[in-house]
C-alpha cells in the first residue's frame, strides 16, 4: 500500500523523469502489484508524454496477469488518440 502511494506521488508530481528509477525500484520491490500500482506507473508515463513506455507497461501488466480497470484503459487510449491525430494531420 505504501509502495503504491509513493509510486503514485512520483507520477502525479510529474517528476517521473527525475524519480523514474526510484519509482521503478519501488514498484519492483512491491510484494504484490495490483491494478492500482500498475495504473499509477502508466499514468506517470502518459502525463510526461512517454506514450511508448506507457503502452509497454500496459503490455507488461497484461503479461503479469493483472486485469486493467477502466482508468487504465482510458490512460492507454490517450496515446493512441494522439498518434491517430498526428497521422491524420500529417496525412
Coordinates of C-alpha atoms in Angstrom, one line a residue:
X1 CA 0.0 0.0 0.0
X2 CA 2.8 2.5 0.9
X3 CA 4.7 1.5 -2.3
X4 CA 1.7 2.2 -4.4
X5 CA 1.2 5.6 -2.7
X6 CA 4.9 6.5 -3.3
X7 CA 4.7 5.5 -7.0
X8 CA 1.5 7.5 -7.4
X9 CA 3.1 10.5 -5.7
X10 CA 6.1 10.4 -8.1
X11 CA 3.9 10.2 -11.2
X12 CA 1.4 12.8 -10.1
X13 CA 4.2 15.3 -9.4
X14 CA 5.3 15.0 -13.0
X15 CA 8.8 14.1 -11.7
X16 CA 8.9 10.7 -13.3
X17 CA 11.9 11.8 -15.3
X18 CA 13.8 12.6 -12.1
X19 CA 12.3 10.0 -9.9
X20 CA 11.8 7.3 -12.6
X21 CA 14.4 5.0 -11.3
X22 CA 13.1 5.4 -7.7
X23 CA 9.5 4.7 -8.8
X24 CA 10.6 1.7 -10.8
X25 CA 12.7 0.3 -7.9
X26 CA 9.8 0.8 -5.5
X27 CA 7.5 -0.9 -8.0
X28 CA 9.8 -3.8 -8.4
X29 CA 10.1 -4.2 -4.6
X30 CA 6.4 -4.4 -4.1
X31 CA 5.4 -7.9 -3.0
X32 CA 2.1 -7.6 -4.9
X33 CA 1.4 -5.3 -7.8
X34 CA -2.3 -4.7 -8.3
X35 CA -4.1 -2.7 -11.0
X36 CA -3.7 0.5 -8.9
X37 CA 0.1 0.3 -8.7
X38 CA 0.3 -0.6 -12.4
X39 CA -2.0 2.3 -13.3
X40 CA 0.0 4.7 -11.2
X41 CA 3.1 3.9 -13.2
X42 CA 1.3 4.0 -16.6
X43 CA -0.3 7.3 -15.6
X44 CA 3.0 8.9 -14.9
X45 CA 4.4 7.9 -18.3
X46 CA 1.3 9.3 -20.0
X47 CA 1.5 12.5 -18.1
X48 CA 5.1 13.0 -19.2
X49 CA 4.2 12.2 -22.8
X50 CA 6.2 8.9 -22.7
X51 CA 3.4 7.1 -24.6
X52 CA 5.5 4.2 -25.9
X53 CA 6.7 3.4 -22.3
X54 CA 3.1 3.7 -21.1
X55 CA 1.9 1.2 -23.6
X56 CA 4.9 -1.1 -22.9
X57 CA 4.0 -1.1 -19.2
X58 CA 0.3 -1.8 -20.1
X59 CA 1.5 -4.9 -22.1
X60 CA 3.7 -6.0 -19.1
X61 CA 0.6 -5.6 -16.9
X62 CA -1.3 -7.9 -19.1
X63 CA 1.5 -10.4 -19.2
X64 CA 1.6 -10.3 -15.4
X65 CA -2.0 -11.4 -15.4
X66 CA -3.3 -8.2 -13.8
X67 CA -6.7 -7.1 -15.0
X68 CA -6.7 -3.4 -16.1
X69 CA -9.5 -1.3 -14.7
X70 CA -11.4 1.4 -16.6
X71 CA -8.8 4.1 -15.5
X72 CA -6.0 2.1 -17.0
X73 CA -7.9 1.7 -20.3
X74 CA -8.7 5.4 -20.5
X75 CA -5.0 6.2 -19.8
X76 CA -3.9 3.9 -22.6
X77 CA -6.3 5.3 -25.1
X78 CA -4.8 8.8 -24.8
X79 CA -1.6 8.0 -26.7
X80 CA -3.5 6.1 -29.3
X81 CA -5.8 9.1 -29.9
X82 CA -2.8 11.4 -30.1
X83 CA -1.0 9.2 -32.6
X84 CA -4.2 9.0 -34.7
X85 CA -4.4 12.8 -34.8
X86 CA -0.8 13.1 -35.8
X87 CA -1.2 10.6 -38.6
X88 CA -4.3 12.4 -39.8
X89 CA -2.6 15.9 -39.6
X90 CA 0.4 14.7 -41.5
X91 CA -1.8 12.8 -43.8

